[in-house]
Short mmCIF file of C-alpha atoms and ligand atoms in Angstrom, two decimals:
data_model
loop_
_atom_site.label_atom_id
_atom_site.label_comp_id
_atom_site.label_asym_id
_atom_site.label_seq_id
_atom_site.Cartn_x
_atom_site.Cartn_y
_atom_site.Cartn_z
CA MET A 1 -35.90 9.28 -11.34
CA ASN A 2 -34.50 5.81 -10.48
CA ALA A 3 -30.92 5.65 -9.23
CA VAL A 4 -28.68 3.83 -11.75
CA GLU A 5 -26.71 0.96 -10.21
CA VAL A 6 -22.94 1.56 -10.44
CA THR A 7 -21.27 -1.63 -11.70
CA HIS A 8 -17.62 -0.56 -12.18
CA TYR A 9 -14.89 1.50 -10.56
CA GLY A 10 -13.96 4.55 -12.64
CA ARG A 11 -10.75 5.04 -14.60
CA VAL A 12 -8.85 6.97 -11.88
CA SER A 13 -9.72 4.39 -9.21
CA ARG A 14 -8.66 1.55 -11.52
CA TYR A 15 -5.32 3.14 -12.45
CA LEU A 16 -4.58 3.87 -8.80
CA HIS A 17 -5.58 0.34 -7.74
CA TRP A 18 -3.52 -1.54 -10.36
CA GLY A 19 -0.57 0.90 -10.37
CA MET A 20 -0.26 0.65 -6.61
CA ALA A 21 -0.75 -3.14 -6.73
CA LEU A 22 2.32 -3.34 -9.02
CA LEU A 23 4.34 -1.11 -6.69
CA PHE A 24 3.31 -3.27 -3.72
CA VAL A 25 4.47 -6.40 -5.56
CA TRP A 26 7.84 -4.66 -6.08
CA GLN A 27 7.97 -3.50 -2.46
CA PHE A 28 7.36 -7.00 -1.08
CA LEU A 29 9.78 -8.51 -3.59
CA THR A 30 12.58 -6.25 -2.35
CA THR A 31 11.62 -6.97 1.27
CA SER A 32 11.56 -10.74 0.70
CA VAL A 33 14.97 -10.64 -1.00
CA ARG A 34 16.18 -8.65 2.01
CA VAL A 35 15.08 -11.45 4.35
CA LEU A 36 15.90 -14.50 2.22
CA LEU A 37 19.07 -13.37 0.40
CA SER A 38 20.49 -10.77 2.77
CA ASP A 39 23.90 -9.25 2.00
CA THR A 40 23.94 -10.47 -1.62
CA ALA A 41 24.52 -8.15 -4.60
CA LEU A 42 20.83 -8.58 -5.55
CA ASP A 43 19.76 -7.51 -2.07
CA GLU A 44 21.91 -4.39 -2.21
CA LEU A 45 20.60 -3.49 -5.65
CA LEU A 46 16.91 -3.95 -4.80
CA TRP A 47 16.97 -2.63 -1.23
CA ALA A 48 18.11 0.78 -2.50
CA THR A 49 14.57 1.21 -3.92
CA HIS A 50 12.69 0.30 -0.71
CA LYS A 51 12.53 3.76 0.91
CA PRO A 52 11.71 5.81 -2.23
CA THR A 53 9.10 3.28 -3.39
CA GLY A 54 7.59 3.26 0.11
CA LEU A 55 7.38 7.06 0.10
CA LEU A 56 5.77 7.03 -3.36
CA LEU A 57 3.19 4.51 -2.10
CA LEU A 58 2.36 6.81 0.82
CA VAL A 59 1.81 9.79 -1.47
CA LEU A 60 -0.36 7.66 -3.77
CA VAL A 61 -2.49 6.26 -0.96
CA VAL A 62 -3.24 9.78 0.33
CA LEU A 63 -4.36 10.77 -3.21
CA ARG A 64 -6.33 7.52 -3.48
CA MET A 65 -8.17 8.12 -0.19
CA ASP A 66 -9.05 11.67 -1.25
CA TRP A 67 -10.29 10.34 -4.58
CA ALA A 68 -12.31 7.58 -2.90
CA LEU A 69 -14.06 10.18 -0.72
CA LEU A 70 -14.66 12.62 -3.58
CA SER A 71 -16.02 9.94 -5.92
CA ARG A 72 -17.89 7.86 -3.33
CA ALA A 73 -21.27 8.46 -4.98
CA SER A 74 -20.04 6.94 -8.26
CA ARG A 75 -18.29 3.84 -6.90
CA PRO A 76 -19.90 0.39 -6.74
CA ALA A 77 -21.30 -0.49 -3.31
CA ALA A 78 -19.25 -2.93 -1.19
CA LEU A 79 -20.40 -6.54 -1.60
CA ASN A 80 -20.94 -6.89 2.14
CA ALA A 81 -19.79 -5.55 5.52
CA ALA A 82 -16.73 -7.87 5.60
CA ALA A 83 -15.52 -6.53 2.23
CA ARG A 84 -15.97 -2.94 3.43
CA LEU A 85 -14.05 -3.72 6.62
CA GLY A 86 -11.30 -5.54 4.68
CA HIS A 87 -10.81 -2.58 2.34
CA LEU A 88 -10.75 -0.19 5.31
CA ALA A 89 -8.07 -2.31 6.98
CA LEU A 90 -6.02 -2.27 3.75
CA TYR A 91 -6.26 1.53 3.65
CA GLY A 92 -5.34 1.79 7.35
CA LEU A 93 -2.19 -0.29 6.90
CA MET A 94 -1.24 1.32 3.57
CA LEU A 95 -1.18 4.59 5.51
CA LEU A 96 0.35 3.39 8.78
CA VAL A 97 3.21 1.18 7.52
CA PRO A 98 5.13 3.84 5.52
CA SER A 99 4.23 6.59 8.03
CA LEU A 100 5.88 4.64 10.85
CA ALA A 101 9.00 4.19 8.70
CA LEU A 102 9.14 7.91 7.94
CA LEU A 103 8.70 8.72 11.63
CA ARG A 104 11.67 6.48 12.43
CA GLN A 105 13.64 7.97 9.55
CA TYR A 106 13.02 11.49 10.88
CA GLY A 107 13.74 10.49 14.50
CA SER A 108 17.06 8.89 13.52
CA GLY A 109 18.42 12.36 12.72
CA ARG A 110 19.84 11.10 9.43
CA THR A 111 19.37 12.99 6.17
CA PHE A 112 16.74 11.56 3.82
CA GLU A 113 16.75 12.59 0.16
CA PRO A 114 14.40 10.31 -1.79
CA PHE A 115 14.55 10.93 -5.56
CA GLY A 116 17.13 13.63 -4.80
CA ILE A 117 14.54 15.73 -2.90
CA PRO A 118 15.97 17.01 0.43
CA LEU A 119 12.95 15.91 2.49
CA MET A 120 14.73 15.55 5.84
CA PRO A 121 17.90 17.61 6.41
CA GLY A 122 18.91 15.59 9.50
CA PHE A 123 20.16 16.75 12.91
CA GLU A 124 22.53 15.81 15.71
CA GLY A 125 21.34 12.97 17.98
CA GLU A 126 18.03 11.09 17.70
CA ILE A 127 14.44 11.15 19.00
CA GLU A 128 14.14 7.85 20.80
CA TRP A 129 10.36 7.31 20.80
CA MET A 130 10.19 7.87 17.03
CA VAL A 131 12.95 5.38 16.33
CA ALA A 132 11.49 2.87 18.80
CA SER A 133 7.93 2.97 17.40
CA GLY A 134 9.17 2.56 13.84
CA SER A 135 11.44 -0.29 14.79
CA LEU A 136 8.74 -2.04 16.81
CA PHE A 137 5.90 -1.79 14.33
CA HIS A 138 7.00 -0.97 10.75
CA GLY A 139 8.28 -4.42 9.74
CA VAL A 140 5.63 -6.45 11.62
CA LEU A 141 2.72 -4.39 10.28
CA GLY A 142 4.31 -4.56 6.81
CA TRP A 143 4.04 -8.35 6.92
CA VAL A 144 0.46 -8.10 8.27
CA LEU A 145 -0.34 -5.92 5.24
CA LEU A 146 1.10 -8.60 2.94
CA ALA A 147 -1.08 -11.25 4.64
CA LEU A 148 -4.13 -9.03 4.18
CA ILE A 149 -3.32 -8.52 0.48
CA VAL A 150 -3.02 -12.30 0.00
CA GLY A 151 -6.41 -12.69 1.74
CA HIS A 152 -7.86 -9.91 -0.45
CA VAL A 153 -6.79 -11.67 -3.67
CA ALA A 154 -8.06 -15.01 -2.30
CA MET A 155 -11.48 -13.45 -1.59
CA VAL A 156 -11.65 -12.04 -5.15
CA MET A 157 -11.01 -15.55 -6.51
CA TRP A 158 -13.51 -17.10 -4.07
CA HIS A 159 -16.25 -14.67 -5.12
CA ARG A 160 -15.61 -15.52 -8.77
CA ARG A 161 -16.05 -19.21 -8.00
CA GLN A 162 -19.34 -18.31 -6.32
CA GLY A 163 -20.43 -16.71 -9.59
CA GLN A 164 -19.95 -13.07 -8.53
CA ASP A 165 -17.73 -11.33 -11.10
CA VAL A 166 -16.11 -9.02 -8.58
CA LEU A 167 -12.91 -8.76 -10.66
CA GLY A 168 -14.91 -7.23 -13.52
CA ARG A 169 -15.72 -4.26 -11.26
CA MET A 170 -12.02 -3.34 -11.23
CA LEU A 171 -11.46 -3.93 -14.99
CA VAL A 172 -12.17 -1.87 -18.10
CA ARG A 173 -15.86 -1.61 -18.89
C1 HEM B 1 3.97 0.78 1.98
C2 HEM B 1 5.27 0.91 2.05
C3 HEM B 1 6.19 -0.04 2.77
C4 HEM B 1 6.07 -1.38 3.01
C5 HEM B 1 4.92 -2.31 2.60
C6 HEM B 1 7.25 -1.80 3.75
C7 HEM B 1 7.47 -3.10 4.21
C8 HEM B 1 8.53 -3.47 5.00
C9 HEM B 1 8.68 -4.76 5.62
C10 HEM B 1 7.69 -5.92 5.52
C11 HEM B 1 9.85 -4.76 6.31
C12 HEM B 1 10.40 -5.89 7.20
C13 HEM B 1 11.58 -6.61 6.60
C14 HEM B 1 12.12 -7.63 7.59
O1 HEM B 1 11.33 -8.36 8.22
O2 HEM B 1 13.35 -7.68 7.70
C15 HEM B 1 10.45 -3.46 6.12
C16 HEM B 1 11.66 -3.06 6.64
C17 HEM B 1 12.19 -1.80 6.53
N1 HEM B 1 11.61 -0.72 5.89
FE1 HEM B 1 9.86 -0.71 4.91
N2 HEM B 1 8.05 -0.72 3.94
C18 HEM B 1 7.45 0.38 3.36
C19 HEM B 1 7.92 1.68 3.36
C20 HEM B 1 9.12 2.10 3.90
C21 HEM B 1 9.60 3.47 3.93
C22 HEM B 1 8.83 4.68 3.38
C23 HEM B 1 10.82 3.44 4.55
C24 HEM B 1 11.77 4.56 4.89
C25 HEM B 1 11.55 5.83 4.74
C26 HEM B 1 11.10 2.07 4.92
C27 HEM B 1 12.25 1.63 5.57
C28 HEM B 1 12.47 0.36 6.02
C29 HEM B 1 13.66 -0.05 6.76
C30 HEM B 1 14.86 0.85 7.13
C31 HEM B 1 13.49 -1.42 7.07
C32 HEM B 1 14.48 -2.34 7.85
C33 HEM B 1 14.25 -2.24 9.32
C34 HEM B 1 12.94 -2.85 9.77
O3 HEM B 1 12.72 -4.07 9.60
O4 HEM B 1 12.07 -2.10 10.27
N3 HEM B 1 10.03 1.28 4.52
N4 HEM B 1 9.62 -2.69 5.33
C1 HEM B 2 -3.39 -9.22 -8.06
C2 HEM B 2 -3.71 -8.46 -7.06
C3 HEM B 2 -5.07 -7.86 -6.82
C4 HEM B 2 -6.31 -8.21 -7.31
C5 HEM B 2 -6.66 -9.34 -8.28
C6 HEM B 2 -7.28 -7.28 -6.75
C7 HEM B 2 -8.61 -7.23 -7.06
C8 HEM B 2 -9.51 -6.31 -6.57
C9 HEM B 2 -10.91 -6.22 -6.94
C10 HEM B 2 -11.59 -7.16 -7.92
C11 HEM B 2 -11.47 -5.22 -6.26
C12 HEM B 2 -12.95 -4.79 -6.25
C13 HEM B 2 -13.58 -5.39 -5.02
C14 HEM B 2 -15.00 -4.98 -4.80
O1 HEM B 2 -15.57 -4.29 -5.63
O2 HEM B 2 -15.55 -5.35 -3.76
C15 HEM B 2 -10.45 -4.63 -5.43
C16 HEM B 2 -10.64 -3.57 -4.59
C17 HEM B 2 -9.69 -3.08 -3.74
N1 HEM B 2 -8.38 -3.51 -3.65
FE1 HEM B 2 -7.49 -4.94 -4.78
N2 HEM B 2 -6.61 -6.42 -5.90
C18 HEM B 2 -5.28 -6.74 -5.91
C19 HEM B 2 -4.28 -6.13 -5.21
C20 HEM B 2 -4.49 -5.16 -4.26
C21 HEM B 2 -3.45 -4.55 -3.47
C22 HEM B 2 -1.94 -4.89 -3.54
C23 HEM B 2 -4.05 -3.65 -2.66
C24 HEM B 2 -3.42 -2.73 -1.65
C25 HEM B 2 -2.78 -3.03 -0.63
C26 HEM B 2 -5.48 -3.66 -2.94
C27 HEM B 2 -6.43 -2.87 -2.31
C28 HEM B 2 -7.75 -2.78 -2.68
C29 HEM B 2 -8.71 -1.84 -2.09
C30 HEM B 2 -8.43 -0.85 -0.96
C31 HEM B 2 -9.91 -2.03 -2.78
C32 HEM B 2 -11.23 -1.24 -2.57
C33 HEM B 2 -11.44 -0.34 -3.74
C34 HEM B 2 -10.56 0.88 -3.66
O3 HEM B 2 -10.80 1.72 -2.78
O4 HEM B 2 -9.64 1.00 -4.49
N3 HEM B 2 -5.70 -4.58 -3.93
N4 HEM B 2 -9.26 -5.31 -5.65
#
């Protein structure tokens, strides 16, 4: 029997991709307001969502990676090695950026109750290496992730101009 060529991502992959894309837009909006309009009422309002949204994104990316592995036989093949590498880098940073922030959050010894869930009860003092690695890398790698996302969207548009309907692979059949 001939193998049938897979032309589209399935429903679960599409919902995860576009749902997370929306959350990332929100996450970078709040972060940009933080940098450009710091200490304004808007900043205070939006920044309150940064940690819970970041945690939600981490949970979703873990589910998404599991799903990608489980469904790998029924996903369209990568266009080329660069696309595969680019997607891997996106996954790497989607995992690393919030993990570093959570490490710092834990190491700070402060309580952390996202969505009212007592995730970290807190303790006296702090764990220096955890705080230092989060502070050194979380923000910088967060901006690298944004640059990669911009590049990712640019590549999708470039492929379309070359006549390859790559966007269609991520849309409803
Ligand atoms: C994928 C999820 C996340 C992304 C893309 C992200 C992105 C960023 C970026 C780009 C900055 C730098 C802002 C600046 O230059 O001033 C930042 C700062 C910060 N983030 Fe996140 N973040 C995420 C998740 C989290 C989580 C889960 C937490 C806490 C549990 C968190 C806590 C913070 C804090 C406290 C800062 C300010 C201190 C610093 O610049 O490191 N973030 N985030
Ligand atoms: C408007 C924004 C976006 C557009 C138009 C877009 C478009 C696409 C398209 C067309 C594909 C299929 C590529 C292929 O088959 O080779 C894709 C895949 C992918 N995109 Fe996006 N994307 C966007 C935002 C994002 C964001 C914010 C992320 C996460 C940081 C992301 C991560 C990925 C990943 C990891 C894949 C590989 C397939 C998968 O495992 O889900 N995309 N995107």
